[in-house]
Amino acid sequence: LPFMKPILEDTRPPNHVGTCGDEDVCCLDVDAARHEYIVPPSALLIQRLRLIVADERDLPLVYLLINVTATVVPLVMVLILSTPSHAYGIAYLATVYGLYLQRFMLALHYGTHVAVFRNDLFVGRTLNALAPMVLAPLFGIPSGVYALHHAVMHHVENNKVGKDLSSTAGFQRDSVLAFLAYWLRFTIGSCVELPMYAWKQKRYSMAAQCALGFASTFAAYSFTARINSVAALWIFVVPYFVSSLALMFGNWSQHIFVDPDKPHCNYRLSYCAINHSDNQYTFNDGYHTVHHVNSRVHWSELPSKFLASLDDYAENDGLIFTGVGFFDVGIAVMRGKLDWLADKYVHVGQPSRSKEEIIALLRHRLRPVRTKSA
């Protein structure tokens, strides 16, 4: 009965999202335990860190950076000074990437949007440069380049064809060949296109920083290669290609469903992937639509902001999936498993659809965007 609707709604838990098939879906990420770091620092160091972090909610991110610095940097030195060996290089890369790649990339991501350490302190400004300038090249990202591509280009241009180097909109996004073309274009062309973009936007200092970042990273590789060419290959060259592949497939997957009718609507150029363990390792990265609506929202607030904006997803016909991560979505689409993905679709008030209609919607949003303003 209509008069009973408010009563029924009041009985729902505060983290209720909607329905997936016949099942109610709640947002389990709101209070989930964090797994971004592996080992916390000592109580004394934590006490000192509280004095220099900009927001104490970022302490898990700081712990991760300590983990990375304390393990990866020594491993790099050991690899350089060891007898040249591809077996050592493979072991190094498997260890570092297995432990940290996903975690570090998202730490770098959120640290780029909001400063982790206090910028009013010299030590804070110095530490804010640690991840993008010093550690990033060890994960295949040239020094000082990430902010220009992600915060300036990707978020400002918002996946527009011809403006965002990592735009997915112009591709048929269930095509493996299309993805390979997308990845190779970024991997080979970024060293030229990124500084050119900054120059055209009259961001001359960022253009210079980007060019210097590529040059300094190559110089670091050349210096290392003189000491141990095999180590240099596994520290700089292989990570560059592996990381670019992982990052581009991640971005491809996050922006795999783009509505060709409204390609610039934040609710129709991405989606949210909730209730997946990846969110506890990646600073709630699954809430990508929330992040595109407002990139300054703190990572710890993304699930609660998502819950508070469910009406916007209903109004804008936004996509939400439960129990899957971005890579799951990307792989499912590439394998033609839209029926499997439709079973993960969460209804929060979007137009009512059968499973077949959800599949048709997903297939429609895989079509290339052909408008001039795409």
CSV table of N, CA and C in Angstrom, one decimal, residues 25-30 32-36 102 271-287 303 321-329 340 344:
chain,number,residue,atom,x,y,z
A,25,VAL,N,20.8,-5.3,-2.1
A,25,VAL,CA,22.2,-5.0,-2.1
A,25,VAL,C,22.5,-3.9,-1.1
A,26,CYS,N,23.5,-4.2,-0.2
A,26,CYS,CA,24.0,-3.2,0.7
A,26,CYS,C,25.4,-2.9,0.4
A,27,CYS,N,25.8,-1.7,0.7
A,27,CYS,CA,27.2,-1.3,0.5
A,27,CYS,C,28.1,-1.7,1.6
A,28,LEU,N,28.9,-2.8,1.4
A,28,LEU,CA,29.7,-3.4,2.4
A,28,LEU,C,31.1,-2.7,2.5
A,29,ASP,N,31.4,-1.8,1.6
A,29,ASP,CA,32.7,-1.1,1.6
A,29,ASP,C,32.7,0.0,2.6
A,30,VAL,N,31.6,0.5,3.1
A,30,VAL,CA,31.5,1.6,4.0
A,30,VAL,C,32.4,1.4,5.3
A,32,ALA,N,34.5,-1.4,5.8
A,32,ALA,CA,35.4,-2.5,5.5
A,32,ALA,C,36.8,-2.2,6.1
A,33,ALA,N,37.5,-3.2,6.6
A,33,ALA,CA,38.8,-3.1,7.0
A,33,ALA,C,39.8,-2.7,5.9
A,34,ARG,N,40.8,-1.9,6.2
A,34,ARG,CA,41.7,-1.5,5.1
A,34,ARG,C,42.8,-2.4,5.0
A,35,HIS,N,43.3,-2.6,3.7
A,35,HIS,CA,44.4,-3.5,3.4
A,35,HIS,C,45.4,-2.9,2.5
A,36,GLU,N,45.4,-1.6,2.4
A,36,GLU,CA,46.3,-0.9,1.5
A,36,GLU,C,47.8,-1.1,1.9
A,102,GLN,N,49.2,-2.7,-7.5
A,102,GLN,CA,47.9,-2.1,-7.4
A,102,GLN,C,47.8,-1.1,-6.3
A,271,TYR,N,31.3,3.8,-14.3
A,271,TYR,CA,30.3,3.1,-13.4
A,271,TYR,C,31.0,2.9,-12.1
A,272,CYS,N,30.2,2.4,-11.1
A,272,CYS,CA,30.7,2.0,-9.8
A,272,CYS,C,30.8,0.5,-9.7
A,273,ALA,N,31.9,0.0,-9.1
A,273,ALA,CA,32.0,-1.4,-8.9
A,273,ALA,C,32.1,-1.6,-7.3
A,274,ILE,N,31.1,-2.0,-6.7
A,274,ILE,CA,31.0,-2.0,-5.2
A,274,ILE,C,31.1,-3.5,-4.7
A,275,ASN,N,31.4,-3.5,-3.4
A,275,ASN,CA,31.4,-4.8,-2.7
A,275,ASN,C,32.4,-5.8,-3.3
A,276,HIS,N,33.6,-5.3,-3.6
A,276,HIS,CA,34.7,-6.2,-4.1
A,276,HIS,C,35.9,-5.9,-3.3
A,277,SER,N,36.7,-7.0,-3.0
A,277,SER,CA,37.9,-6.8,-2.2
A,277,SER,C,38.9,-5.8,-2.7
A,278,ASP,N,38.9,-5.6,-4.0
A,278,ASP,CA,39.8,-4.6,-4.6
A,278,ASP,C,39.7,-3.2,-3.9
A,279,ASN,N,38.5,-2.9,-3.5
A,279,ASN,CA,38.3,-1.6,-2.9
A,279,ASN,C,39.0,-1.4,-1.6
A,280,GLN,N,39.3,-2.5,-0.9
A,280,GLN,CA,40.1,-2.4,0.3
A,280,GLN,C,41.6,-2.3,0.1
A,281,TYR,N,42.0,-2.6,-1.1
A,281,TYR,CA,43.4,-2.6,-1.5
A,281,TYR,C,43.8,-1.3,-2.3
A,282,THR,N,42.7,-0.6,-2.8
A,282,THR,CA,42.9,0.5,-3.7
A,282,THR,C,42.2,1.7,-3.3
A,283,PHE,N,42.1,2.0,-2.0
A,283,PHE,CA,41.5,3.2,-1.6
A,283,PHE,C,40.1,3.5,-2.2
A,284,ASN,N,39.3,2.4,-2.2
A,284,ASN,CA,37.9,2.5,-2.8
A,284,ASN,C,37.9,3.0,-4.2
A,285,ASP,N,38.8,2.5,-5.0
A,285,ASP,CA,38.9,2.9,-6.4
A,285,ASP,C,37.6,2.5,-7.2
A,286,GLY,N,36.9,1.5,-6.7
A,286,GLY,CA,35.7,1.1,-7.5
A,286,GLY,C,34.6,2.1,-7.6
A,287,TYR,N,34.7,3.2,-6.8
A,287,TYR,CA,33.6,4.3,-6.9
A,287,TYR,C,34.1,5.3,-7.9
A,303,PRO,N,32.5,5.7,-0.5
A,303,PRO,CA,31.3,4.8,-0.4
A,303,PRO,C,30.1,5.6,0.2
A,321,PHE,N,27.6,-2.1,-10.5
A,321,PHE,CA,27.8,-3.5,-10.4
A,321,PHE,C,28.2,-3.9,-9.0
A,322,THR,N,27.8,-5.0,-8.6
A,322,THR,CA,28.2,-5.5,-7.2
A,322,THR,C,29.0,-6.8,-7.3
A,323,GLY,N,30.0,-6.9,-6.4
A,323,GLY,CA,30.8,-8.1,-6.4
A,323,GLY,C,31.8,-8.3,-7.5
A,324,VAL,N,32.1,-7.3,-8.2
A,324,VAL,CA,33.1,-7.4,-9.3
A,324,VAL,C,34.0,-6.2,-9.2
A,325,GLY,N,35.3,-6.3,-9.7
A,325,GLY,CA,36.2,-5.3,-9.8
A,325,GLY,C,36.3,-4.8,-11.2
A,326,PHE,N,37.1,-3.7,-11.5
A,326,PHE,CA,37.2,-3.2,-12.8
A,326,PHE,C,37.8,-4.2,-13.8
A,327,PHE,N,38.8,-4.9,-13.4
A,327,PHE,CA,39.5,-5.9,-14.3
A,327,PHE,C,38.5,-7.0,-14.6
A,328,ASP,N,37.7,-7.4,-13.6
A,328,ASP,CA,36.7,-8.4,-13.9
A,328,ASP,C,35.7,-7.9,-15.0
A,329,VAL,N,35.3,-6.7,-14.9
A,329,VAL,CA,34.4,-6.1,-15.9
A,329,VAL,C,35.1,-6.1,-17.3
A,340,TRP,N,26.8,-12.6,-18.0
A,340,TRP,CA,27.3,-12.7,-16.6
A,340,TRP,C,27.4,-11.4,-15.9
A,344,LYS,N,25.2,-8.9,-12.3
A,344,LYS,CA,25.8,-8.1,-11.3
A,344,LYS,C,25.3,-6.7,-11.3
